[in-house]
Coordinates of C-alpha atoms in Angstrom, one line a residue:
M29 CA 0.0 0.0 -0.1
E30 CA 2.9 2.4 0.8
I31 CA 4.4 1.6 -2.6
Y32 CA 0.8 2.7 -4.4
A33 CA 0.8 5.7 -2.1
V34 CA 4.3 6.9 -3.4
M35 CA 3.4 6.1 -7.0
S36 CA 0.1 8.2 -6.6
S37 CA 2.0 11.0 -5.2
I38 CA 4.6 11.0 -7.9
T39 CA 1.8 10.9 -10.6
R40 CA 0.1 13.8 -8.9
I41 CA 3.3 16.0 -9.0
R42 CA 3.8 15.1 -12.8
L43 CA 0.2 16.0 -13.4
R44 CA 0.7 19.5 -11.8
R45 CA 3.6 20.0 -14.0
L46 CA 1.9 18.9 -17.1
L47 CA -1.1 20.9 -16.2
I48 CA 0.0 24.3 -17.2
S49 CA 1.3 22.9 -20.5
F50 CA -2.2 21.1 -21.2
R51 CA -4.1 24.3 -20.5
S52 CA -2.0 26.4 -22.7
C53 CA -2.3 23.7 -25.5
I54 CA -6.0 23.9 -25.3
S55 CA -6.3 27.8 -25.1
L56 CA -7.1 28.2 -28.9
P57 CA -8.4 31.7 -30.3
R58 CA -11.9 31.8 -31.7
S59 CA -10.6 33.5 -35.1
C60 CA -7.1 33.5 -36.5
H61 CA -5.0 34.0 -39.6
S62 CA -2.7 31.5 -41.3
T63 CA 0.0 32.2 -38.7
D64 CA -2.5 31.8 -36.0
L65 CA -3.6 28.3 -37.6
R66 CA -0.1 27.1 -37.7
M67 CA 0.2 28.0 -33.9
S68 CA -3.1 26.1 -33.4
K69 CA -1.9 23.1 -35.1
Q70 CA 1.2 23.0 -33.1
K71 CA -0.7 23.5 -30.1
L72 CA -3.0 20.4 -31.0
Q73 CA 0.2 18.3 -31.6
G74 CA 1.5 19.4 -28.3
Y75 CA -1.9 18.4 -26.7
A76 CA -1.7 15.1 -28.3
H77 CA 1.8 14.6 -27.2
C78 CA 0.8 15.4 -23.7
V79 CA -1.8 13.0 -23.8
D80 CA 0.7 10.3 -25.1
V81 CA 3.0 11.3 -22.4
Y82 CA 0.2 11.1 -19.7
I83 CA -0.8 7.6 -20.9
K84 CA 2.7 6.2 -20.8
Q85 CA 3.4 7.7 -17.5
C86 CA 0.3 6.7 -15.7
Q87 CA 1.1 3.0 -16.6
E88 CA 4.3 3.1 -14.9
G89 CA 4.4 1.0 -11.8
A90 CA 0.8 0.1 -12.3
Y91 CA 1.4 -3.6 -12.9
L92 CA 3.2 -4.7 -10.0
R93 CA 1.0 -7.8 -9.2
N94 CA 0.9 -11.0 -11.2
D95 CA -2.5 -10.3 -12.5
V96 CA -2.6 -8.1 -15.7
F97 CA -6.4 -8.1 -15.6
E98 CA -6.9 -6.9 -12.0
D99 CA -4.0 -4.4 -12.4
T100 CA -5.6 -2.9 -15.5
A101 CA -9.1 -2.6 -13.8
V102 CA -7.5 -0.7 -10.9
L103 CA -5.5 1.4 -13.1
C104 CA -8.5 2.6 -15.3
Q105 CA -10.5 3.3 -12.1
R106 CA -7.8 5.6 -10.8
V107 CA -7.2 7.3 -14.0
N108 CA -10.8 7.9 -14.7
K109 CA -11.0 10.2 -11.7
Q110 CA -7.9 12.2 -12.8
V111 CA -8.6 12.7 -16.5
G112 CA -11.9 14.8 -15.9
E113 CA -9.8 17.3 -13.8
V114 CA -7.2 17.6 -16.5
F115 CA -8.6 17.2 -19.8
S116 CA -11.3 18.8 -21.8
S117 CA -12.3 15.4 -23.5
P118 CA -11.7 12.9 -20.9
E119 CA -13.6 10.2 -22.7
T120 CA -11.1 10.4 -25.7
V121 CA -8.2 9.9 -23.3
M122 CA -9.8 7.1 -21.6
A123 CA -10.4 5.4 -24.9
K124 CA -6.9 5.9 -26.0
L125 CA -5.5 4.6 -22.6
I126 CA -7.6 1.5 -23.0
Q127 CA -6.6 1.0 -26.6
N128 CA -3.0 1.3 -25.6
I129 CA -3.4 -1.2 -22.8
F130 CA -5.2 -3.8 -25.0
E131 CA -2.8 -3.4 -28.0
N132 CA 0.4 -3.6 -25.9
K133 CA 0.1 -5.0 -22.4
L134 CA -2.8 -7.4 -22.9
Q135 CA -1.9 -8.5 -26.4
A136 CA 1.6 -9.3 -25.3
H137 CA 0.3 -11.1 -22.3
V138 CA -2.1 -13.2 -24.3
R139 CA 0.6 -14.0 -26.9
E140 CA 3.1 -15.3 -24.4
K141 CA 0.6 -17.4 -22.6
L142 CA -0.8 -19.1 -25.7
D143 CA 2.2 -19.4 -28.0
E144 CA 4.2 -21.3 -25.6
T145 CA 1.6 -24.1 -25.3
R146 CA 0.0 -24.0 -28.8
H147 CA 2.1 -26.8 -30.3
S148 CA 3.4 -28.4 -27.1
D149 CA 0.3 -29.0 -24.9
V150 CA -2.9 -28.6 -26.8
E151 CA -5.0 -29.3 -23.5
Q152 CA -3.3 -26.4 -21.6
Y153 CA -3.4 -24.3 -24.6
L154 CA -7.3 -24.7 -25.0
K155 CA -7.8 -24.0 -21.1
N156 CA -5.4 -20.9 -21.5
L157 CA -7.4 -19.7 -24.4
Y158 CA -10.7 -20.2 -22.5
D159 CA -9.3 -18.5 -19.3
L160 CA -7.8 -15.5 -21.2
Y161 CA -10.7 -14.8 -23.5
T162 CA -13.1 -15.2 -20.5
R163 CA -11.2 -12.6 -18.3
T164 CA -10.5 -10.2 -21.1
T165 CA -14.2 -10.0 -21.8
A166 CA -15.1 -9.6 -18.2
L167 CA -12.6 -6.9 -17.9
A168 CA -14.2 -5.3 -21.0
T169 CA -17.5 -5.6 -19.2
K170 CA -16.1 -3.5 -16.2
L171 CA -14.7 -1.0 -18.5
T172 CA -18.2 -0.1 -19.9
E173 CA -18.9 1.8 -16.7
F174 CA -16.4 4.7 -17.9
N175 CA -17.3 7.2 -20.5
L176 CA -15.5 6.0 -23.6
G177 CA -17.6 7.6 -26.2
S178 CA -20.9 6.9 -27.9
D179 CA -20.3 3.3 -29.1
K180 CA -18.1 2.0 -26.4
H181 CA -19.3 -1.6 -26.8
T182 CA -18.4 -1.8 -30.4
F183 CA -15.1 -0.1 -29.6
L184 CA -14.2 -2.8 -26.9
S185 CA -15.3 -5.6 -29.1
K186 CA -12.9 -4.6 -31.8
L187 CA -10.1 -4.7 -29.2
I188 CA -10.9 -8.0 -28.1
K189 CA -11.1 -9.2 -31.7
S190 CA -7.7 -7.8 -32.5
I191 CA -6.0 -9.7 -29.8
F192 CA -8.0 -13.1 -30.2
S193 CA -8.9 -13.4 -33.9
S194 CA -6.0 -15.5 -35.0
Y195 CA -6.7 -17.8 -32.2
L196 CA -10.4 -18.0 -32.4
E197 CA -10.1 -18.9 -36.2
S198 CA -8.4 -22.2 -35.7
Y199 CA -10.2 -22.8 -32.1
I200 CA -12.8 -25.5 -33.2
D201 CA -10.3 -27.4 -35.3
M202 CA -7.9 -27.7 -32.3
E203 CA -10.9 -28.6 -29.9
R204 CA -12.1 -31.4 -32.3
D205 CA -8.5 -32.7 -32.7
Y206 CA -7.8 -32.6 -29.0
L207 CA -11.2 -34.5 -28.1
R208 CA -10.7 -37.0 -30.8
T209 CA -7.2 -37.8 -29.5
R210 CA -8.2 -37.6 -25.8
G211 CA -11.1 -39.8 -26.2
A212 CA -9.3 -42.4 -28.0
M213 CA -6.6 -42.4 -25.3
I214 CA -9.2 -42.7 -22.5
L215 CA -10.8 -45.6 -24.2
Q216 CA -7.6 -47.6 -24.8
R217 CA -6.3 -46.8 -21.3
Y218 CA -9.3 -48.5 -20.0
Y219 CA -9.0 -51.6 -22.2
D220 CA -5.4 -51.8 -21.6
S221 CA -6.1 -51.9 -17.7
K222 CA -8.3 -55.1 -18.6
N223 CA -5.8 -56.7 -20.7
H224 CA -8.5 -56.7 -23.4
Q225 CA -7.7 -56.2 -27.1
K226 CA -10.8 -54.9 -28.8
R227 CA -12.1 -57.3 -31.4
P228 CA -13.9 -56.5 -34.5
I229 CA -17.5 -57.4 -34.2
G230 CA -19.8 -57.4 -37.2
A231 CA -20.8 -58.8 -40.5
G232 CA -18.5 -61.6 -41.7
S233 CA -17.0 -62.3 -38.3
I234 CA -16.5 -65.9 -36.8
Q235 CA -19.0 -64.7 -34.1
E236 CA -21.6 -64.0 -36.4
L237 CA -21.3 -67.4 -38.2
K238 CA -21.5 -69.2 -34.8
E239 CA -24.7 -67.1 -33.9
R240 CA -26.3 -68.1 -37.2
I241 CA -25.5 -71.9 -36.6
R242 CA -26.8 -71.7 -32.9
Q243 CA -30.0 -70.0 -33.8
R244 CA -30.8 -72.6 -36.7
T245 CA -29.6 -75.7 -35.1
N246 CA -29.9 -77.2 -31.7
L247 CA -26.1 -77.7 -31.3
P248 CA -24.8 -76.5 -27.9
L249 CA -22.1 -74.1 -29.0
G250 CA -22.1 -72.3 -25.8
P251 CA -21.0 -68.5 -25.5
M252 CA -19.2 -67.1 -28.4
I253 CA -17.1 -65.2 -26.0
D254 CA -16.2 -65.9 -22.5
T255 CA -15.9 -62.6 -20.6
H256 CA -15.8 -64.1 -17.1
G257 CA -18.5 -61.7 -16.1
E258 CA -16.7 -58.7 -17.2
T259 CA -19.2 -56.0 -18.6
F260 CA -16.6 -53.9 -20.3
L261 CA -18.5 -50.8 -19.1
S262 CA -16.6 -48.4 -16.9
P263 CA -18.2 -45.6 -14.8
E264 CA -14.8 -43.9 -14.4
L265 CA -14.2 -44.0 -18.2
V266 CA -17.8 -42.4 -18.7
V267 CA -17.1 -39.8 -16.1
N268 CA -13.8 -38.7 -17.9
L269 CA -15.3 -38.6 -21.4
L270 CA -18.3 -36.6 -20.0
Q271 CA -16.0 -34.2 -18.3
E272 CA -13.9 -33.7 -21.2
T273 CA -17.0 -32.9 -23.4
R274 CA -18.4 -30.6 -20.7
H275 CA -15.3 -28.5 -20.8
A276 CA -15.5 -28.5 -24.7
F277 CA -19.1 -27.3 -24.5
E278 CA -18.2 -24.6 -22.1
R279 CA -15.1 -23.4 -24.4
C280 CA -17.4 -23.7 -27.4
H281 CA -19.9 -21.4 -25.9
R282 CA -17.4 -19.0 -25.0
L283 CA -15.1 -19.0 -27.9
S284 CA -17.4 -19.6 -31.0
D285 CA -18.8 -16.8 -33.0
P286 CA -22.6 -16.9 -32.6
S287 CA -23.1 -17.9 -36.0
D288 CA -20.9 -20.8 -35.7
L289 CA -21.9 -21.8 -32.2
P290 CA -24.6 -24.4 -33.0
K291 CA -22.5 -25.9 -35.8
N292 CA -19.4 -26.2 -33.5
A293 CA -21.3 -27.6 -30.7
F294 CA -22.8 -30.2 -32.9
S295 CA -19.4 -31.3 -34.0
I296 CA -18.3 -31.8 -30.4
F297 CA -21.7 -34.0 -29.8
L298 CA -20.8 -36.1 -32.6
L299 CA -17.3 -37.0 -31.0
L300 CA -19.1 -37.7 -27.6
V301 CA -21.5 -40.1 -29.6
E302 CA -18.5 -41.9 -31.2
H303 CA -16.5 -42.4 -28.2
L304 CA -19.2 -42.9 -25.5
C305 CA -22.1 -44.4 -27.4
V306 CA -20.3 -46.5 -30.2
E307 CA -16.9 -47.1 -29.2
H308 CA -17.9 -47.9 -25.4
I309 CA -21.5 -48.8 -24.9
D310 CA -22.3 -50.3 -28.2
Y311 CA -19.0 -52.4 -28.0
A312 CA -19.9 -53.7 -24.5
L313 CA -23.4 -54.5 -25.8
E314 CA -21.8 -56.6 -28.8
I315 CA -19.5 -58.4 -26.3
G316 CA -22.5 -59.1 -23.9
L317 CA -24.5 -60.6 -26.8
S318 CA -21.8 -62.7 -27.8
A319 CA -21.4 -64.0 -24.2
I320 CA -24.9 -65.1 -23.7
P321 CA -25.1 -68.9 -23.8
S322 CA -27.4 -71.0 -25.6
S323 CA -30.7 -71.7 -23.8
D324 CA -29.8 -75.4 -23.1
A325 CA -26.5 -74.5 -21.4
K326 CA -26.1 -75.7 -17.9
N327 CA -25.1 -73.3 -15.1
A328 CA -25.2 -70.3 -17.4
N329 CA -23.9 -67.0 -16.2
L330 CA -26.6 -64.5 -17.2
Y331 CA -24.6 -61.5 -16.6
F332 CA -26.1 -59.5 -19.7
L333 CA -28.5 -58.1 -17.2
D334 CA -25.4 -56.4 -15.5
V335 CA -24.6 -54.9 -19.0
V336 CA -28.2 -53.6 -19.2
Q337 CA -28.1 -51.9 -15.8
Q338 CA -24.8 -50.2 -16.4
A339 CA -25.6 -49.0 -20.0
N340 CA -28.9 -47.7 -18.8
S341 CA -27.1 -45.8 -15.9
I342 CA -24.5 -44.4 -18.5
F343 CA -27.1 -43.3 -20.8
H344 CA -29.0 -41.4 -18.3
L345 CA -25.7 -39.5 -17.7
F346 CA -25.4 -38.9 -21.5
D347 CA -29.0 -37.7 -21.7
K348 CA -28.4 -35.4 -18.8
Q349 CA -25.4 -33.8 -20.6
F350 CA -27.5 -33.5 -23.8
N351 CA -30.2 -31.6 -22.1
D352 CA -28.2 -29.4 -19.7
Q353 CA -25.1 -28.5 -21.8
L354 CA -26.0 -29.2 -25.6
M355 CA -29.5 -28.0 -25.7
P356 CA -28.8 -24.5 -24.8
L357 CA -26.2 -24.1 -27.6
I358 CA -28.4 -25.3 -30.4
S359 CA -32.1 -24.8 -29.1
S360 CA -32.8 -22.0 -31.5
S361 CA -31.1 -23.3 -34.5
P362 CA -31.5 -25.9 -37.3
K363 CA -29.1 -28.0 -35.7
L364 CA -31.5 -28.9 -33.0
A365 CA -33.4 -31.3 -35.4
E366 CA -30.0 -33.1 -36.4
C367 CA -29.0 -33.4 -32.8
L368 CA -32.4 -35.0 -31.8
H369 CA -32.3 -37.3 -35.0
K370 CA -28.9 -38.5 -34.1
K371 CA -29.8 -39.1 -30.3
K372 CA -32.9 -41.0 -31.5
E373 CA -30.9 -43.2 -33.8
V374 CA -28.3 -43.8 -31.2
I375 CA -31.1 -44.9 -28.7
E376 CA -32.9 -47.0 -31.3
Q377 CA -29.7 -48.8 -32.2
M378 CA -28.9 -49.7 -28.5
E379 CA -32.5 -50.6 -27.7
V380 CA -32.5 -53.3 -30.6
K381 CA -29.4 -54.8 -28.9
L382 CA -30.8 -54.6 -25.4
D383 CA -34.0 -56.1 -26.5
T384 CA -32.1 -58.9 -28.4
G385 CA -29.8 -59.6 -25.3
I386 CA -32.6 -59.5 -22.7
D387 CA -34.6 -61.9 -25.0
R388 CA -32.0 -64.5 -25.2
T389 CA -31.3 -64.1 -21.4
L390 CA -35.0 -64.8 -20.6
N391 CA -34.7 -67.9 -22.8
C392 CA -31.6 -69.1 -20.8
M393 CA -33.5 -68.5 -17.6
V394 CA -36.5 -70.6 -18.9
G395 CA -33.7 -73.2 -20.1
Q396 CA -32.3 -73.4 -16.5
M397 CA -35.8 -73.9 -15.0
K398 CA -36.2 -76.7 -17.7
H399 CA -33.0 -78.2 -16.8
I400 CA -33.9 -78.2 -13.1
L401 CA -37.2 -79.8 -13.8
A402 CA -35.8 -82.6 -15.9
T403 CA -33.1 -83.1 -13.2
E404 CA -35.1 -83.0 -10.1
Q405 CA -38.8 -84.0 -11.1
K406 CA -39.6 -87.8 -10.8
K407 CA -42.4 -89.6 -12.6
T408 CA -43.3 -91.1 -9.2
D409 CA -43.7 -87.7 -7.7
F410 CA -47.4 -87.5 -9.1
R411 CA -47.9 -91.3 -9.1
P412 CA -46.6 -92.6 -5.9
E413 CA -46.4 -96.4 -5.2
D414 CA -47.5 -96.0 -1.7
E415 CA -50.0 -93.1 -1.4
N416 CA -50.6 -93.6 2.3
N417 CA -47.1 -92.3 3.1
V418 CA -47.2 -89.3 0.8
M419 CA -46.5 -86.0 2.7
I420 CA -48.6 -83.3 1.1
Q421 CA -46.2 -80.5 0.3
Y422 CA -44.5 -79.2 -2.8
T423 CA -41.9 -81.3 -4.6
T424 CA -38.1 -80.8 -4.5
A425 CA -38.2 -79.7 -8.3
C426 CA -40.9 -77.1 -7.4
S427 CA -38.7 -75.7 -4.5
K428 CA -35.6 -75.4 -6.5
V429 CA -37.3 -73.7 -9.5
C430 CA -39.0 -71.2 -7.3
A431 CA -35.8 -70.4 -5.4
Y432 CA -34.3 -69.9 -8.9
V433 CA -37.1 -67.8 -10.3
S434 CA -37.0 -65.5 -7.1
R435 CA -33.4 -64.8 -7.8
Q436 CA -34.0 -63.9 -11.3
V437 CA -36.8 -61.6 -10.4
E438 CA -34.6 -59.7 -8.0
H439 CA -31.9 -59.6 -10.5
V440 CA -34.4 -58.1 -13.0
R441 CA -35.5 -55.5 -10.6
K442 CA -31.9 -54.5 -9.8
S443 CA -31.0 -54.2 -13.6
M444 CA -34.1 -52.4 -14.9
D445 CA -35.8 -49.1 -14.3
G446 CA -39.3 -47.7 -14.8
K447 CA -41.7 -49.5 -17.1
N448 CA -38.8 -51.9 -18.4
V449 CA -39.2 -53.7 -15.0
D450 CA -42.8 -54.5 -15.5
T451 CA -42.1 -55.3 -19.4
V452 CA -39.3 -57.7 -18.6
L453 CA -40.9 -59.4 -15.7
T454 CA -44.1 -59.8 -17.6
E455 CA -42.4 -61.6 -20.4
L456 CA -40.6 -63.8 -18.0
G457 CA -43.6 -64.6 -16.1
V458 CA -45.6 -65.6 -19.2
R459 CA -42.5 -67.9 -20.3
F460 CA -42.5 -69.2 -16.6
H461 CA -46.1 -70.0 -16.7
R462 CA -45.8 -71.6 -20.2
L463 CA -43.0 -73.8 -19.1
I464 CA -44.9 -75.1 -15.9
H465 CA -48.0 -75.7 -17.9
E466 CA -46.2 -77.8 -20.5
H467 CA -44.3 -79.6 -17.8
L468 CA -47.4 -80.6 -15.8
Q469 CA -48.8 -82.2 -19.1
Q470 CA -46.0 -84.7 -19.3
Y471 CA -47.2 -86.8 -16.3
S472 CA -50.3 -88.9 -15.3
Y473 CA -51.7 -88.3 -11.9
S474 CA -53.1 -90.3 -9.1
S475 CA -55.5 -88.8 -6.6
M476 CA -52.6 -88.2 -4.2
G477 CA -50.4 -87.1 -7.0
G478 CA -53.0 -84.6 -8.1
M479 CA -53.0 -83.1 -4.8
L480 CA -49.2 -82.9 -4.8
A481 CA -49.4 -81.1 -8.3
I482 CA -52.1 -78.6 -6.7
C483 CA -49.4 -78.0 -3.8
D484 CA -46.6 -77.4 -6.6
V485 CA -48.8 -74.9 -8.4
A486 CA -49.8 -73.2 -5.3
E487 CA -46.0 -72.7 -4.8
Y488 CA -45.5 -71.6 -8.2
R489 CA -48.3 -69.0 -7.8
R490 CA -46.9 -67.7 -4.5
C491 CA -43.6 -67.3 -6.3
A492 CA -45.5 -65.5 -9.1
K493 CA -46.7 -62.9 -6.7
D494 CA -43.1 -61.5 -6.5
F495 CA -43.5 -60.5 -10.1
R496 CA -46.1 -57.9 -9.1
V497 CA -47.7 -58.4 -12.5
P498 CA -51.6 -59.1 -12.4
L499 CA -51.4 -61.0 -15.7
V500 CA -48.7 -63.5 -14.4
L501 CA -50.6 -64.1 -11.2
Q502 CA -54.0 -64.5 -13.2
L503 CA -52.2 -67.3 -15.3
F504 CA -51.2 -69.1 -12.4
D505 CA -54.6 -68.8 -10.6
T506 CA -56.0 -70.5 -13.9
L507 CA -53.4 -73.1 -13.7
H508 CA -54.1 -73.8 -10.1
A509 CA -57.8 -74.1 -11.0
L510 CA -56.9 -76.4 -13.9
C511 CA -55.1 -78.8 -11.4
N512 CA -58.3 -79.2 -9.6
L513 CA -59.5 -81.2 -12.4
L514 CA -56.8 -83.7 -11.5
V515 CA -58.6 -84.6 -8.1
V516 CA -62.3 -83.7 -8.4
A517 CA -64.6 -86.5 -8.0
P518 CA -65.9 -87.7 -11.3
D519 CA -69.5 -86.7 -10.6
N520 CA -68.4 -83.3 -9.8
L521 CA -66.2 -82.8 -12.9
K522 CA -68.8 -81.1 -15.0
Q523 CA -69.7 -78.6 -12.4
V524 CA -66.1 -77.7 -11.9
C525 CA -65.3 -77.1 -15.4
S526 CA -68.4 -74.6 -15.5
G527 CA -66.9 -72.7 -12.5
E528 CA -66.0 -69.1 -12.7
Q529 CA -62.3 -69.7 -13.4
L530 CA -62.6 -72.4 -16.1
T531 CA -65.7 -71.7 -18.0
N532 CA -64.2 -69.4 -20.6
L533 CA -61.2 -71.8 -21.3
D534 CA -61.3 -73.9 -24.4
R535 CA -62.9 -77.2 -23.7
N536 CA -60.0 -79.1 -25.4
L537 CA -57.7 -77.6 -22.8
L538 CA -59.9 -78.9 -20.1
H539 CA -60.2 -82.2 -21.7
A540 CA -56.3 -82.4 -22.1
F541 CA -55.9 -82.0 -18.3
V542 CA -58.7 -84.6 -17.3
Q543 CA -56.9 -87.1 -19.7
L544 CA -53.8 -86.9 -17.4
R545 CA -55.8 -88.6 -14.5
V546 CA -55.0 -92.2 -14.1
D547 CA -58.6 -93.1 -13.6
Y548 CA -59.6 -91.4 -17.0
R549 CA -60.6 -94.6 -18.8
S550 CA -61.8 -96.4 -15.9
A551 CA -64.1 -93.7 -14.5
R552 CA -65.2 -93.0 -18.1
L553 CA -64.4 -89.3 -17.7
G554 CA -64.2 -88.7 -21.6
R555 CA -68.0 -88.8 -21.6
H556 CA -67.9 -85.3 -20.0
F557 CA -66.5 -83.8 -23.1
S558 CA -68.4 -85.6 -25.8

């Protein structure tokens, strides 16, 4: 503070010394001859010289801190109070001072900061360019509080343009090149950390050939790729990509000409789509699809639902950045339609693969249930040799299937969100019901065996409640009613078939269940359907 006080004192002394000279310069006669005009011209030249000297002297010692922008603001604030006391046109002097600072001090500072990193460190160069341009425009906003003439905004804009125009012309090209390089590096670093060599997946690949064979034959080829449960989706990678893009959008907003802003923002968005959606999410979906085992595989690892969960979480982040950072830059331009179309295209491509993977995963789940039933269910379960020693409870096969189904329902709930949960559980529940319905029709039932089948279906129905899907519960309610046909007394069969839950079913279906009874022929039960 003492240094600034001394400098201020020196400046005031110099001002007093110059004051007499300034006032003599501006005391021009109203009418004069040619000799007087020459003298007037000399006085004007002397006045201009005095202004130049003042502008030079007032900057001496003004930049003692390591912040040229703050020092400039303080200097202009101080000088603005002085020029009104000395000069007849203080706005002209202030404008000339500010022009001198911009064209010399600020321009040299900007050039030094940017030229040292332009070719050696592009990331730092872009950060510096953004910071310098932001601080320069902020300084210009502060300077508008001074009287700089009738069009001070245009005046300051031209000064800013004179400093940054050469840098801004090449800005977006450098931004895109940096993002392209940086995104590729982030991706490669992640896959290197997994010791994973990205493989080409697409038309003509051996994986595609194996998939066609698996779909058209019953050969148990197993998964085409063994990922050992790795989803190849990384939250850390996603955060890094989104953060780089966020910085790019911020720089784009600040550094782009308003007429070029939507176009530049769209080009940054396309790079995000390429790196995040195509090279990372889409690749992980392809790998996940290839790792889904065939439906007849034993002890299948159904990790594709984990891929779905992580892909959905990542896409929510992508969508948030789209709405929060991209939309404000393009909302009032024709580029909005292009961005929305591209986003829709990306979503649809992902949804196709997600739907395919979920469908195959559900097939695997049903395959696992089928395997449990085939292994654990015995023919003697429903036709015991000694019916007097049968304990009325559900079978081992039913118990294991229900335990497996409950785990899968919980897995689906953790992996999906919104309406997708009900959609997937509805499909799984329908397939679960179909499997049990067809499974029960493979056996013949004694009276006690029929009671055991009813107990099994009651347990399946209890398991179906976990789905929280009315349709699925309704299907198992109907199946439970059908199983009553296995134990009802022959004389009551017709009445039961006409009951509320069975009356709307096809009579052939009712007949098919009655035919499963061991007493079908002996009790002449077919006559009720003739």
